[in-house]
Amino acid sequence: MHYTLKEEIKNFSFILPALVIFSFFYILPFFYTFLLALHQGSGLSSLKFVGLENFRRLLSPAGVVILSGSMGSILVVAPLLRFWKERKAAPEGSRVKRIILRIVGIGSIGIGGVCIFYGFRAFSEIFSSSAWVIDREWWASVGRSFYITLWALTFQNFLAFALALCVDRAIRTGQIYRAIFFLLPVLSEIIIGLLVRSLLLPYPGVLPHFLERLGLESWIRDWLNDPRYALTTLAITHCWRGFGWGFVILLAGLQTIPQTLYEAARIDGANGWQRFIRITIPLMLPVIVLVVILTILGTVQVIGLPMVLTRGGPAGRTTVSVLRIYNELKNYHAGYASSQGIILGIILVTLSFTLLKISNKLKKI
C-alpha cells in the first residue's frame, strides 16, 4: 500500500511530539557533547574553541590521527554503500524515512570528510617525539573500570547462571527466589554503598566487630582504605549488587527451552553434562551474549558505589573512568570531560558490536 507525501506527513505528525521530546533530552545533548569536546571551559559560559586539543591530550597526537582517519573512513563509506544499494534495489520504506536517511547520510559524509582531511593534514605528527604522550591517569581509571568488569563477567555472571540453573528446576519456589535475588539490583547504589561501608569500616564496622568476637583479629583488614584491597572490595560489592539482573534474564532464557529436548536426550542416553553442553549452552547463547553486553555497559559506567564506598581513594586507587569524568566536570573542565565520555562511548560501542558479530558467527557453526 502506497501513501502520498501528504498522507505520510500527516502520519508522521502523530509521532512528532514524542520525537521533539526525545530530541530535546537525548539527541541535542548527544551532539552538544561533541561540540563541548572541541572547547575548553565550564560548558555554560566562557567557552574557548580548541579544536581537537582535548583528544590530543587524551589519546596522544598520533592516536588522534589514527582515530580521525578510521572514523572518517567509516562515516564516508557506510552511507556511500547504502546509496549504492538503493540505486540497484527498489525503494523501501516511506518517502519521509528515505529523505531523512539521505540527509543523515550526506551529513555523515561531510563529517567523515573533515575527519579524513584532518588525519592527512596531521599525519606528520606520528613521527614527532611527543606522538604517543597520553593521559596516563585517565587510561589507568579505564583499566580500573575494566578490572571491575572482569570480576562482573566471571564471578557475577557465573554465580547468576548457577543460581538460575538451580531455580529453573524449583517450580514452586521459583517466583520467591526470583523476587529475593532481584531485590539488590532494584535498590539504589547509594543505599548498597552505605550498607557495605557500615559493614566493612574498621570502626564501628559490623564485620570487624564480628571477627574480633570470634578471636580472628588477624583477619581484620581496612578493606576500603588499604590500596591492596580497596579496588577488589569495590568489585566484589558491585558483583553482589548486580548479579540479580543477570539471574533474572538467564532464568527467563532457561525457561524458554522446551523440556521435550531434555527428555529426548535422556532417552538417547545423554548424561547431565552432555545435555548441558549440547542443549542448554547452544540455546542460551543469545541470552548469554545479551547478559555479557549489558554487564560490560553497566559495569564500565559504575559511579555510585565508588563515590559512596571510597570516594575514589585511597590515593585514587578506586577512581574509575566515569568518576574521573565527574571530577573533571566538577572542576569546570567540561570540554575535557566530554572528550573522555566520547572515547569511553566509542570503546563500549565497539565492544558491543564485536560481541554481536561473534555471537552471529557462533550461531552459524
Short mmCIF file of C-alpha atoms in Angstrom, two decimals:
data_model
loop_
_atom_site.label_atom_id
_atom_site.label_comp_id
_atom_site.label_asym_id
_atom_site.label_seq_id
_atom_site.Cartn_x
_atom_site.Cartn_y
_atom_site.Cartn_z
CA MET A 1 0.00 0.00 0.00
CA HIS A 2 1.46 3.35 -1.07
CA TYR A 3 0.78 6.68 0.59
CA THR A 4 1.05 10.10 -0.91
CA LEU A 5 3.55 12.56 0.52
CA LYS A 6 0.70 14.47 2.20
CA GLU A 7 -0.55 11.30 3.91
CA GLU A 8 2.96 10.37 5.06
CA ILE A 9 3.46 13.84 6.58
CA LYS A 10 0.09 13.52 8.29
CA ASN A 11 1.03 10.14 9.74
CA PHE A 12 4.43 11.45 10.78
CA SER A 13 2.78 14.32 12.68
CA PHE A 14 1.34 11.83 15.22
CA ILE A 15 4.81 10.89 16.48
CA LEU A 16 6.16 14.43 16.18
CA PRO A 17 5.53 15.40 19.87
CA ALA A 18 7.37 12.31 21.13
CA LEU A 19 10.17 12.92 18.62
CA VAL A 20 10.55 16.54 19.80
CA ILE A 21 10.80 15.44 23.45
CA PHE A 22 13.27 12.69 22.57
CA SER A 23 15.35 15.12 20.52
CA PHE A 24 15.42 17.72 23.29
CA PHE A 25 16.51 15.35 26.04
CA TYR A 26 18.67 12.88 24.09
CA ILE A 27 19.69 13.90 20.56
CA LEU A 28 20.58 17.54 21.29
CA PRO A 29 22.68 16.68 24.40
CA PHE A 30 24.39 13.98 22.37
CA PHE A 31 25.54 16.45 19.70
CA TYR A 32 26.25 19.15 22.30
CA THR A 33 28.70 16.74 23.93
CA PHE A 34 30.68 16.61 20.67
CA LEU A 35 30.54 20.40 20.49
CA LEU A 36 31.82 20.75 24.07
CA ALA A 37 34.67 18.33 23.33
CA LEU A 38 36.06 20.91 20.89
CA HIS A 39 36.13 23.64 23.55
CA GLN A 40 37.64 24.48 26.91
CA GLY A 41 35.51 25.89 29.71
CA SER A 42 32.73 25.07 32.14
CA GLY A 43 30.16 24.25 29.48
CA LEU A 44 27.81 27.07 30.45
CA SER A 45 29.93 30.11 29.66
CA SER A 46 33.44 31.23 28.69
CA LEU A 47 33.89 28.51 26.10
CA LYS A 48 37.10 28.68 24.08
CA PHE A 49 37.42 26.75 20.83
CA VAL A 50 40.48 24.48 20.88
CA GLY A 51 39.66 22.01 18.10
CA LEU A 52 40.91 18.50 18.81
CA GLU A 53 43.28 19.56 21.58
CA ASN A 54 41.29 17.68 24.25
CA PHE A 55 41.53 14.48 22.20
CA ARG A 56 45.23 15.07 21.56
CA ARG A 57 45.81 15.33 25.30
CA LEU A 58 43.75 12.20 25.92
CA LEU A 59 44.87 9.95 23.07
CA SER A 60 48.22 11.48 22.06
CA PRO A 61 48.67 13.31 18.72
CA ALA A 62 49.28 10.07 16.84
CA GLY A 63 46.20 8.48 18.40
CA VAL A 64 44.03 11.36 17.20
CA VAL A 65 45.38 10.99 13.65
CA ILE A 66 44.61 7.27 13.61
CA LEU A 67 41.18 7.72 15.20
CA SER A 68 40.16 10.57 12.89
CA GLY A 69 41.27 8.60 9.81
CA SER A 70 39.45 5.41 10.78
CA MET A 71 36.27 7.15 11.99
CA GLY A 72 36.23 9.37 8.89
CA SER A 73 36.52 6.35 6.60
CA ILE A 74 33.59 4.64 8.34
CA LEU A 75 31.42 7.78 8.21
CA VAL A 76 32.09 8.18 4.48
CA VAL A 77 32.00 4.56 3.28
CA ALA A 78 28.86 3.42 5.17
CA PRO A 79 26.40 5.94 3.63
CA LEU A 80 28.01 5.61 0.19
CA LEU A 81 27.41 1.84 0.28
CA ARG A 82 23.81 2.46 1.31
CA PHE A 83 23.29 4.92 -1.56
CA TRP A 84 24.78 2.37 -3.99
CA LYS A 85 22.41 -0.37 -2.80
CA GLU A 86 19.41 1.98 -3.10
CA ARG A 87 20.24 2.61 -6.74
CA LYS A 88 20.13 -1.11 -7.56
CA ALA A 89 17.15 -2.11 -5.37
CA ALA A 90 13.56 -0.97 -5.28
CA PRO A 91 12.88 1.83 -2.77
CA GLU A 92 11.86 0.57 0.68
CA GLY A 93 10.00 2.39 3.44
CA SER A 94 8.12 5.66 3.32
CA ARG A 95 9.30 8.67 1.36
CA VAL A 96 9.78 10.71 4.56
CA LYS A 97 12.02 7.99 6.01
CA ARG A 98 14.13 7.86 2.85
CA ILE A 99 14.54 11.64 2.84
CA ILE A 100 15.65 11.66 6.50
CA LEU A 101 18.14 8.83 5.87
CA ARG A 102 19.59 10.67 2.88
CA ILE A 103 20.04 13.86 4.90
CA VAL A 104 21.75 11.88 7.67
CA GLY A 105 23.93 10.13 5.08
CA ILE A 106 25.04 13.38 3.47
CA GLY A 107 25.84 14.83 6.90
CA SER A 108 27.82 11.71 7.77
CA ILE A 109 29.85 12.02 4.56
CA GLY A 110 30.60 15.66 5.33
CA ILE A 111 31.75 14.96 8.90
CA GLY A 112 33.78 11.97 7.72
CA GLY A 113 35.45 14.07 5.06
CA VAL A 114 36.52 16.62 7.67
CA CYS A 115 37.97 13.82 9.84
CA ILE A 116 39.92 12.36 6.92
CA PHE A 117 41.21 15.81 5.96
CA TYR A 118 42.48 16.39 9.50
CA GLY A 119 44.09 12.95 9.56
CA PHE A 120 46.05 13.64 6.36
CA ARG A 121 47.00 17.15 7.46
CA ALA A 122 48.36 16.00 10.83
CA PHE A 123 49.90 12.73 9.57
CA SER A 124 53.43 14.05 10.10
CA GLU A 125 52.77 14.25 13.88
CA ILE A 126 53.03 10.46 14.10
CA PHE A 127 56.79 10.75 13.69
CA SER A 128 57.31 13.51 16.29
CA SER A 129 58.91 12.88 19.70
CA SER A 130 55.66 13.57 21.59
CA ALA A 131 53.49 11.50 19.24
CA TRP A 132 52.45 8.92 21.84
CA VAL A 133 52.18 11.04 25.01
CA ILE A 134 48.82 10.16 26.59
CA ASP A 135 46.88 10.99 29.76
CA ARG A 136 48.05 8.05 31.87
CA GLU A 137 45.74 8.84 34.79
CA TRP A 138 42.67 8.65 32.55
CA TRP A 139 43.68 5.34 30.99
CA ALA A 140 44.52 3.98 34.45
CA SER A 141 40.94 4.79 35.51
CA VAL A 142 39.66 2.99 32.40
CA GLY A 143 41.79 -0.01 33.40
CA ARG A 144 40.20 0.01 36.87
CA SER A 145 36.75 0.05 35.28
CA PHE A 146 37.61 -2.98 33.18
CA TYR A 147 39.13 -4.72 36.21
CA ILE A 148 35.73 -4.45 37.90
CA THR A 149 34.12 -5.54 34.62
CA LEU A 150 36.32 -8.65 34.56
CA TRP A 151 35.05 -9.57 38.01
CA ALA A 152 31.47 -8.99 36.86
CA LEU A 153 31.89 -11.07 33.69
CA THR A 154 33.34 -14.01 35.61
CA PHE A 155 32.25 -14.15 39.25
CA GLN A 156 28.96 -12.26 38.92
CA ASN A 157 27.68 -13.95 35.76
CA PHE A 158 28.84 -17.45 36.75
CA LEU A 159 27.02 -17.01 40.07
CA ALA A 160 23.91 -15.74 38.27
CA PHE A 161 23.97 -18.65 35.80
CA ALA A 162 24.50 -21.25 38.53
CA LEU A 163 21.61 -19.90 40.60
CA ALA A 164 19.41 -19.66 37.50
CA LEU A 165 20.08 -23.33 36.71
CA CYS A 166 19.16 -24.30 40.27
CA VAL A 167 16.00 -22.19 40.42
CA ASP A 168 14.90 -23.30 36.94
CA ARG A 169 14.01 -26.74 38.38
CA ALA A 170 12.34 -25.32 41.50
CA ILE A 171 8.90 -24.77 40.01
CA ARG A 172 7.02 -23.97 43.23
CA THR A 173 9.58 -21.71 44.86
CA GLY A 174 10.99 -20.15 41.69
CA GLN A 175 8.98 -16.94 41.99
CA ILE A 176 10.14 -16.45 45.59
CA TYR A 177 13.81 -16.83 44.71
CA ARG A 178 13.39 -14.54 41.70
CA ALA A 179 12.00 -11.79 43.93
CA ILE A 180 14.74 -12.27 46.56
CA PHE A 181 17.66 -12.21 44.10
CA PHE A 182 16.20 -9.27 42.16
CA LEU A 183 15.88 -7.15 45.31
CA LEU A 184 19.51 -5.95 45.34
CA PRO A 185 19.57 -4.54 41.77
CA VAL A 186 16.35 -2.65 42.48
CA LEU A 187 17.93 -0.89 45.46
CA SER A 188 19.94 2.26 44.84
CA GLU A 189 23.72 2.09 44.54
CA ILE A 190 23.90 4.70 47.30
CA ILE A 191 21.93 2.53 49.72
CA ILE A 192 24.05 -0.54 48.95
CA GLY A 193 27.23 1.52 49.28
CA LEU A 194 26.23 2.93 52.68
CA LEU A 195 25.25 -0.55 53.88
CA VAL A 196 28.55 -2.15 52.80
CA ARG A 197 30.51 0.78 54.22
CA SER A 198 28.87 0.31 57.62
CA LEU A 199 29.76 -3.39 57.45
CA LEU A 200 33.42 -3.05 56.46
CA LEU A 201 34.76 0.05 58.23
CA PRO A 202 37.31 -0.83 60.95
CA TYR A 203 35.26 1.09 63.50
CA PRO A 204 32.37 0.74 64.12
CA GLY A 205 32.07 -1.81 61.29
CA VAL A 206 29.97 -4.91 61.83
CA LEU A 207 32.36 -7.37 60.15
CA PRO A 208 35.49 -6.36 62.14
CA HIS A 209 33.50 -6.49 65.38
CA PHE A 210 32.18 -9.95 64.47
CA LEU A 211 35.68 -11.25 63.64
CA GLU A 212 37.02 -9.81 66.88
CA ARG A 213 34.36 -11.61 68.89
CA LEU A 214 35.35 -14.87 67.18
CA GLY A 215 39.02 -14.30 68.04
CA LEU A 216 40.02 -13.75 64.42
CA GLU A 217 41.68 -10.36 64.82
CA SER A 218 44.35 -11.35 62.27
CA TRP A 219 41.64 -11.43 59.58
CA ILE A 220 40.62 -7.83 60.16
CA ARG A 221 41.63 -5.53 57.31
CA ASP A 222 40.89 -1.95 56.33
CA TRP A 223 39.10 -3.16 53.22
CA LEU A 224 38.11 0.29 51.97
CA ASN A 225 41.24 2.32 52.74
CA ASP A 226 44.03 -0.16 52.05
CA PRO A 227 45.31 0.22 48.44
CA ARG A 228 45.82 -3.55 48.23
CA TYR A 229 42.17 -4.41 48.86
CA ALA A 230 40.06 -1.34 48.02
CA LEU A 231 39.51 -1.95 44.29
CA THR A 232 38.80 -5.67 44.73
CA THR A 233 36.39 -4.89 47.57
CA LEU A 234 34.60 -2.45 45.27
CA ALA A 235 34.46 -5.08 42.50
CA ILE A 236 33.01 -7.77 44.78
CA THR A 237 30.44 -5.33 46.15
CA HIS A 238 29.37 -4.44 42.62
CA CYS A 239 29.03 -8.14 41.75
CA TRP A 240 26.97 -8.78 44.89
CA ARG A 241 24.63 -5.94 43.99
CA GLY A 242 24.34 -6.64 40.27
CA PHE A 243 24.11 -10.40 39.85
CA GLY A 244 20.29 -10.26 40.18
CA TRP A 245 19.92 -8.67 36.73
CA GLY A 246 21.79 -11.49 35.04
CA PHE A 247 19.99 -14.06 37.18
CA VAL A 248 16.52 -12.93 36.07
CA ILE A 249 17.48 -12.68 32.37
CA LEU A 250 19.24 -16.07 32.36
CA LEU A 251 16.38 -17.70 34.24
CA ALA A 252 13.89 -16.35 31.70
CA GLY A 253 16.06 -17.78 28.91
CA LEU A 254 16.29 -21.19 30.59
CA GLN A 255 12.54 -21.38 30.97
CA THR A 256 12.04 -20.94 27.22
CA ILE A 257 13.94 -24.17 26.44
CA PRO A 258 11.42 -26.96 25.75
CA GLN A 259 11.64 -29.78 28.27
CA THR A 260 10.98 -32.27 25.47
CA LEU A 261 14.54 -31.71 24.22
CA TYR A 262 15.98 -32.81 27.57
CA GLU A 263 13.63 -35.80 27.71
CA ALA A 264 14.60 -36.92 24.22
CA ALA A 265 18.30 -36.57 25.05
CA ARG A 266 17.81 -38.53 28.29
CA ILE A 267 16.11 -41.34 26.35
CA ASP A 268 19.04 -41.37 23.90
CA GLY A 269 21.41 -41.93 26.84
CA ALA A 270 22.86 -38.44 27.28
CA ASN A 271 24.03 -37.66 30.81
CA GLY A 272 23.57 -34.34 32.60
CA TRP A 273 26.83 -32.80 31.36
CA GLN A 274 26.11 -33.76 27.75
CA ARG A 275 22.60 -32.27 27.95
CA PHE A 276 24.09 -29.08 29.37
CA ILE A 277 26.74 -28.78 26.63
CA ARG A 278 24.62 -29.93 23.68
CA ILE A 279 21.25 -28.32 24.55
CA THR A 280 21.47 -25.66 27.25
CA ILE A 281 24.56 -23.76 26.11
CA PRO A 282 23.71 -23.56 22.35
CA LEU A 283 20.12 -22.45 23.02
CA MET A 284 21.20 -19.99 25.72
CA LEU A 285 23.98 -18.41 23.65
CA PRO A 286 21.95 -15.34 22.51
CA VAL A 287 20.85 -14.72 26.10
CA ILE A 288 24.41 -15.14 27.42
CA VAL A 289 25.71 -12.62 24.85
CA LEU A 290 22.97 -10.19 25.89
CA VAL A 291 23.92 -10.56 29.56
CA VAL A 292 27.62 -10.08 28.72
CA ILE A 293 26.90 -6.89 26.76
CA LEU A 294 24.65 -5.48 29.50
CA THR A 295 27.27 -6.39 32.11
CA ILE A 296 30.02 -4.54 30.24
CA LEU A 297 27.86 -1.47 29.60
CA GLY A 298 26.60 -1.34 33.18
CA THR A 299 29.87 -2.04 34.97
CA VAL A 300 32.11 0.32 32.99
CA GLN A 301 29.65 3.14 33.79
CA VAL A 302 29.52 2.46 37.54
CA ILE A 303 29.87 5.62 39.65
CA GLY A 304 27.55 5.43 42.69
CA LEU A 305 29.40 2.68 44.56
CA PRO A 306 32.92 4.17 44.31
CA MET A 307 31.57 7.60 45.31
CA VAL A 308 29.97 6.22 48.48
CA LEU A 309 32.40 3.45 49.40
CA THR A 310 35.81 5.01 48.81
CA ARG A 311 35.26 8.45 47.18
CA GLY A 312 37.91 7.41 44.64
CA GLY A 313 40.55 6.75 47.30
CA PRO A 314 42.87 5.68 48.67
CA ALA A 315 45.23 7.80 46.55
CA GLY A 316 42.97 7.43 43.52
CA ARG A 317 43.17 3.63 43.50
CA THR A 318 39.38 3.30 43.04
CA THR A 319 38.84 6.29 40.74
CA VAL A 320 37.07 4.60 37.81
CA SER A 321 36.53 6.20 34.40
CA VAL A 322 33.05 7.69 34.96
CA LEU A 323 34.06 9.03 38.38
CA ARG A 324 37.03 10.74 36.74
CA ILE A 325 34.69 12.31 34.16
CA TYR A 326 32.52 13.55 37.04
CA ASN A 327 35.57 15.05 38.75
CA GLU A 328 36.55 16.86 35.55
CA LEU A 329 33.04 18.32 35.30
CA LYS A 330 33.16 19.35 38.94
CA ASN A 331 36.43 21.18 38.23
CA TYR A 332 34.79 23.06 35.31
CA HIS A 333 36.65 21.10 32.62
CA ALA A 334 33.53 20.28 30.61
CA GLY A 335 35.37 20.06 27.30
CA TYR A 336 37.91 17.54 28.50
CA ALA A 337 35.21 15.55 30.33
CA SER A 338 33.16 15.43 27.12
CA SER A 339 36.12 14.08 25.15
CA GLN A 340 36.63 11.40 27.80
CA GLY A 341 32.95 10.45 27.59
CA ILE A 342 33.11 10.21 23.79
CA ILE A 343 36.16 7.95 23.85
CA LEU A 344 34.58 5.75 26.51
CA GLY A 345 31.40 5.54 24.43
CA ILE A 346 33.38 4.53 21.33
CA ILE A 347 35.09 1.77 23.33
CA LEU A 348 31.76 0.42 24.63
CA VAL A 349 30.03 0.56 21.23
CA THR A 350 32.98 -1.21 19.60
CA LEU A 351 32.94 -3.96 22.22
CA SER A 352 29.17 -4.40 21.91
CA PHE A 353 29.21 -4.72 18.11
CA THR A 354 32.19 -7.08 18.27
CA LEU A 355 30.36 -9.38 20.68
CA LEU A 356 27.25 -9.31 18.50
CA LYS A 357 29.30 -10.25 15.44
CA ILE A 358 30.96 -13.11 17.33
CA SER A 359 27.54 -14.28 18.53
CA ASN A 360 26.15 -14.30 14.99
CA LYS A 361 29.18 -16.28 13.76
CA LEU A 362 28.74 -18.85 16.53
CA LYS A 363 25.06 -19.32 15.66
CA LYS A 364 26.04 -20.43 12.14
CA ILE A 365 28.51 -23.07 13.37
#
